[in-house]
Short mmCIF file of C-alpha atoms in Angstrom, two decimals:
data_model
loop_
_atom_site.label_atom_id
_atom_site.label_comp_id
_atom_site.label_asym_id
_atom_site.label_seq_id
_atom_site.Cartn_x
_atom_site.Cartn_y
_atom_site.Cartn_z
CA UNK Q 5 200.86 296.90 41.88
CA UNK Q 6 198.57 296.78 44.70
CA UNK Q 7 199.95 298.67 47.80
CA UNK Q 8 199.56 297.17 51.10
CA UNK Q 9 197.18 300.10 52.22
CA UNK Q 10 194.79 299.28 49.12
CA UNK Q 11 195.02 295.76 50.10
CA UNK Q 12 193.69 296.14 53.19
CA UNK Q 13 190.92 298.77 52.06
CA UNK Q 14 189.59 296.11 49.84
CA UNK Q 15 189.91 293.42 52.65
CA UNK Q 16 188.01 295.58 54.82
CA UNK Q 17 185.28 296.23 52.34
CA UNK Q 18 185.00 292.75 51.66
CA UNK Q 19 184.54 291.56 55.22
CA UNK Q 20 182.23 294.57 55.79
CA UNK Q 21 180.17 293.20 52.81
CA UNK Q 22 180.19 289.68 53.71
CA UNK Q 23 179.07 290.75 57.61
CA UNK Q 24 176.59 292.98 56.19
CA UNK Q 25 175.02 289.78 54.42
CA UNK Q 26 175.34 287.47 57.38
CA UNK Q 27 173.86 290.21 59.24
CA UNK Q 28 171.09 290.34 56.79
CA UNK Q 29 170.44 286.46 56.82
CA UNK Q 30 170.48 286.77 60.38
CA UNK Q 31 167.87 289.04 60.59
CA UNK Q 32 165.88 288.19 57.40
CA UNK Q 33 166.16 284.07 57.62
CA UNK Q 34 165.09 282.29 54.43
CA UNK Q 35 161.68 280.28 54.54
CA UNK Q 36 162.83 276.51 54.76
CA UNK Q 37 160.40 275.59 51.88
CA UNK Q 38 160.53 278.16 48.99
CA UNK Q 39 164.53 279.35 50.07
CA UNK Q 40 162.99 283.12 49.57
CA UNK Q 41 164.05 285.83 52.04
CA UNK Q 42 161.89 286.38 54.81
CA UNK Q 43 160.89 289.67 55.77
CA UNK Q 44 161.50 291.29 59.18
CA UNK Q 45 157.82 291.52 60.21
CA UNK Q 46 157.49 287.63 59.10
CA UNK Q 47 160.32 286.51 60.85
CA UNK Q 48 158.81 288.18 64.09
CA UNK Q 49 155.19 287.49 63.39
CA UNK Q 50 155.73 283.25 62.68
CA UNK Q 51 159.17 282.57 64.11
CA UNK Q 52 159.69 279.07 62.63
CA UNK Q 53 161.09 279.79 59.15
CA UNK Q 54 158.10 279.58 56.79
CA UNK Q 55 157.01 282.88 55.20
CA UNK Q 56 153.27 283.77 54.56
CA UNK Q 57 153.07 282.91 51.43
CA UNK Q 58 154.12 279.17 52.21
CA UNK Q 59 152.18 279.27 55.39
CA UNK Q 60 148.85 279.96 53.16
CA UNK Q 61 149.45 277.73 50.96
CA UNK Q 62 149.47 274.50 53.44
CA UNK Q 63 146.33 272.59 53.58
CA UNK Q 64 145.30 273.26 57.05
CA UNK Q 65 142.95 270.45 58.82
CA UNK Q 66 139.90 272.38 59.27
CA UNK Q 67 136.00 271.13 59.27
CA UNK Q 68 137.33 267.77 60.64
CA UNK Q 69 136.17 265.32 63.28
CA UNK Q 70 137.57 266.03 66.88
CA UNK Q 71 138.20 262.53 67.03
CA UNK Q 72 139.83 261.09 64.28
CA UNK Q 73 140.55 264.74 62.53
CA UNK Q 74 139.26 263.15 59.14
CA UNK Q 75 137.21 265.84 57.15
CA UNK Q 76 133.54 266.00 57.90
CA UNK Q 77 130.46 266.20 55.44
CA UNK Q 78 129.80 269.70 54.34
CA UNK Q 79 126.48 269.72 56.29
CA UNK Q 80 127.72 268.46 59.36
CA UNK Q 81 130.16 270.85 60.65
CA UNK Q 82 130.66 271.67 64.08
CA UNK Q 83 134.05 272.35 66.40
CA UNK Q 84 132.91 269.64 68.63
CA UNK Q 85 131.29 267.00 66.41
CA UNK Q 86 132.49 263.66 65.99
CA UNK Q 87 132.20 261.67 62.65
CA UNK Q 88 129.67 258.79 62.34
CA UNK Q 89 132.39 256.46 61.68
CA UNK Q 90 133.76 257.53 65.36
CA UNK Q 91 130.58 257.14 66.63
CA UNK Q 92 130.09 253.77 65.83
CA UNK Q 93 133.43 252.24 67.66
CA UNK Q 94 135.15 253.00 70.98
CA UNK Q 95 138.35 254.69 70.63
CA UNK Q 96 141.00 254.57 73.42
CA UNK Q 97 141.78 258.16 71.51
CA UNK Q 98 140.15 261.22 72.75
CA UNK Q 99 141.13 263.39 70.14
CA UNK Q 100 143.70 263.65 67.06
CA UNK Q 101 145.44 267.40 66.87
CA UNK Q 102 146.62 267.95 63.67
CA UNK Q 103 148.76 270.93 61.83
CA UNK Q 104 147.42 270.02 58.18
CA UNK Q 105 146.49 267.46 55.66
CA UNK Q 106 149.55 264.96 54.54
CA UNK Q 107 149.81 266.62 50.91
CA UNK Q 108 151.43 269.04 48.77
CA UNK Q 109 153.73 271.46 50.33
CA UNK Q 110 153.38 269.96 54.11
CA UNK Q 111 154.49 266.11 52.99
CA UNK Q 112 157.37 268.05 51.13
CA UNK Q 113 158.25 269.14 54.52
CA UNK Q 114 157.60 266.41 56.43
CA UNK Q 115 159.70 263.95 53.90
CA UNK Q 116 162.27 267.00 53.98
CA UNK Q 117 162.65 266.63 57.61
CA UNK Q 118 162.47 262.76 58.02
CA UNK Q 119 164.06 261.62 55.22
CA UNK Q 120 166.56 264.11 54.32
CA UNK Q 121 167.57 264.96 57.95
CA UNK Q 122 166.46 268.84 57.42
CA UNK Q 123 165.84 269.49 60.96
CA UNK Q 124 165.28 273.17 60.09
CA UNK Q 125 162.21 272.05 58.35
CA UNK Q 126 161.06 270.16 61.50
CA UNK Q 127 161.63 273.00 63.81
CA UNK Q 128 159.34 274.72 61.53
CA UNK Q 129 156.53 272.24 61.72
CA UNK Q 130 156.64 271.99 65.26
CA UNK Q 131 156.45 275.86 65.27
CA UNK Q 132 153.77 276.03 62.92
CA UNK Q 133 151.79 273.36 64.97
CA UNK Q 134 152.23 275.38 68.00
CA UNK Q 135 151.15 278.50 66.55
CA UNK Q 136 148.21 277.23 64.92
CA UNK Q 137 146.41 274.43 66.68
CA UNK Q 138 144.47 274.78 69.52
CA UNK Q 139 144.64 273.04 72.38
CA UNK Q 140 141.82 272.41 74.95
CA UNK Q 141 143.62 270.82 77.66
CA UNK Q 142 147.29 270.29 78.32
CA UNK Q 143 148.32 266.75 79.00
CA UNK Q 144 150.49 265.98 81.94
CA UNK Q 145 153.23 264.53 79.34
CA UNK Q 146 154.14 263.84 75.85
CA UNK Q 147 154.99 260.42 74.81
CA UNK Q 148 156.74 260.48 71.01
CA UNK Q 149 156.24 257.50 69.12
CA UNK Q 150 159.53 255.34 69.37
CA UNK Q 151 161.93 254.43 66.59
CA UNK Q 152 163.68 251.46 66.61
CA UNK Q 153 167.44 251.64 67.80
CA UNK Q 154 168.61 250.17 64.38
CA UNK Q 155 166.46 253.05 62.55
CA UNK Q 156 167.81 255.77 64.90
CA UNK Q 157 171.09 254.70 64.34
CA UNK Q 158 170.46 254.84 60.25
CA UNK Q 159 168.80 258.06 60.57
CA UNK Q 160 170.29 259.56 63.25
CA UNK Q 161 167.39 261.03 64.99
CA UNK Q 162 164.01 259.86 65.94
CA UNK Q 163 161.71 262.77 64.26
CA UNK Q 164 158.44 262.34 66.94
CA UNK Q 165 160.98 262.60 69.94
CA UNK Q 166 162.46 265.85 68.09
CA UNK Q 167 159.02 267.33 67.60
CA UNK Q 168 157.81 266.16 71.34
CA UNK Q 169 160.97 268.10 72.56
CA UNK Q 170 159.92 271.11 70.72
CA UNK Q 171 156.57 271.07 71.96
CA UNK Q 172 157.69 270.31 75.53
CA UNK Q 173 160.00 273.14 75.82
CA UNK Q 174 157.40 275.98 74.52
CA UNK Q 175 154.56 274.61 76.63
CA UNK Q 176 157.03 273.73 79.71
CA UNK Q 177 155.76 269.84 79.63
CA UNK Q 178 158.15 266.71 79.95
CA UNK Q 179 158.49 264.54 77.38
CA UNK Q 180 158.57 260.84 78.24
CA UNK Q 181 161.00 258.94 76.42
CA UNK Q 182 161.45 255.71 78.23
CA UNK Q 183 157.32 255.25 78.54
CA UNK Q 184 157.13 252.83 75.52
CA UNK Q 185 159.60 251.26 73.43
CA UNK Q 186 159.76 249.71 69.69
CA UNK Q 187 160.43 246.20 69.69
CA UNK Q 188 160.89 245.47 66.40
CA UNK Q 189 162.22 247.30 63.06
CA UNK Q 190 159.67 246.44 61.07
CA UNK Q 191 159.83 247.71 57.33
CA UNK Q 192 158.67 251.06 56.24
CA UNK Q 193 154.61 251.51 56.28
CA UNK Q 194 155.04 254.00 53.14
CA UNK Q 195 152.48 252.51 50.41
CA UNK Q 196 150.86 250.02 52.64
CA UNK Q 197 147.18 249.60 52.76
CA UNK Q 198 145.23 249.82 56.08
CA UNK Q 199 145.06 245.88 56.67
CA UNK Q 200 148.69 245.83 56.35
CA UNK Q 201 149.63 248.68 58.72
CA UNK Q 202 147.16 247.38 61.48
CA UNK Q 203 148.93 243.59 61.12
CA UNK Q 204 152.79 245.03 61.22
CA UNK Q 205 152.15 247.38 64.21
CA UNK Q 206 150.20 244.60 66.57
CA UNK Q 207 153.24 243.17 68.66
CA UNK Q 208 155.68 246.26 67.48
CA UNK Q 209 155.36 248.52 70.30
CA UNK Q 210 155.33 247.82 74.14
CA UNK Q 211 154.35 250.62 76.86
CA UNK Q 212 156.38 249.97 79.99
CA UNK Q 213 154.93 252.23 82.53
CA UNK Q 214 153.12 255.67 82.61
CA UNK Q 215 152.43 257.36 85.70
CA UNK Q 216 149.93 260.01 83.97
CA UNK Q 217 146.48 260.20 84.23
CA UNK Q 218 146.41 262.64 80.50
CA UNK Q 219 149.21 262.04 78.01
CA UNK Q 220 149.37 263.24 74.31
CA UNK Q 221 151.46 260.56 71.80
CA UNK Q 222 153.49 262.55 69.37
CA UNK Q 223 154.18 261.87 65.72
CA UNK Q 224 154.91 263.11 62.40
CA UNK Q 225 152.16 261.77 60.40
CA UNK Q 226 148.87 259.89 61.11
CA UNK Q 227 147.53 257.50 58.44
CA UNK Q 228 145.47 254.59 59.54
CA UNK Q 229 145.48 255.59 63.53
CA UNK Q 230 146.89 251.98 63.64
CA UNK Q 231 150.16 252.84 65.37
CA UNK Q 232 148.48 255.25 67.80
CA UNK Q 233 145.91 253.37 68.32
CA UNK Q 234 147.93 250.11 69.48
CA UNK Q 235 149.78 252.58 71.98
CA UNK Q 236 146.59 254.04 73.49
CA UNK Q 237 145.43 251.05 74.11
CA UNK Q 238 148.39 250.01 76.16
CA UNK Q 239 148.58 253.17 77.85
CA UNK Q 240 144.61 252.75 79.11
CA UNK Q 241 145.68 249.45 80.42
CA UNK Q 242 148.09 251.61 82.51
CA UNK Q 243 145.08 253.40 83.96
CA UNK Q 244 145.92 256.79 81.73
CA UNK Q 245 142.61 258.07 81.64
CA UNK Q 246 142.87 260.56 78.71
CA UNK Q 247 145.10 259.89 75.49
CA UNK Q 248 145.23 262.41 72.87
CA UNK Q 249 147.43 262.55 69.65
CA UNK Q 250 149.30 265.26 68.18
CA UNK Q 251 150.84 265.09 64.56
CA UNK Q 252 152.04 267.11 61.96
CA UNK Q 253 150.42 265.55 59.04
CA UNK Q 254 147.13 263.97 58.85
CA UNK Q 255 146.30 261.52 55.46
CA UNK Q 256 142.84 262.36 54.76
#
């Protein structure tokens, strides 16, 4: 028969073991992508729940056009270069700043955040963007691509608004949630071609007001630029001088 004193001693050891486990998790959080425990050095260095191995496996947007963020030809690489397509047509967007190509691990993380409600993945993505992306000039405000209220009720949040909130907190920038609204719920753009995407967004968004000279539109993924361009055009009609786009993933 287990004596009371022995029971208390055993319980104390169990609590102590559990406390050490909790402390270890707090000091060494797990990577949101591979689920392996991160080292203390990784936690201190990155602070956004992605281990060094997984960060190195993200396909970062490099050697890309400053304006549209698409890859440049290998013989036409310059940090300030604009691709031939962007030179031929006038765009209301000054530049797109993207963390990486919407492929493989980055795509998996974005889908975890957007479709499975994994908010930790969203924080990891915004943290990685802030750590790796270079901003030549800060905007006066951030405008997240709005979700329709029906979609927010279904999902529980607007992914672009959460990303913008993280950016705003870290960079001390206001997030304007009322500048632009989504008029219609529409249908998912996943799997649609460029023509279908452009047709769908033409009358989907409306900028109600904007009193800034320089803003950044925030979205999780840029594919055809249809959404960002539609909103940027309306912002320019409200006398905004410069419109940037900040996104996590860019479809190559």
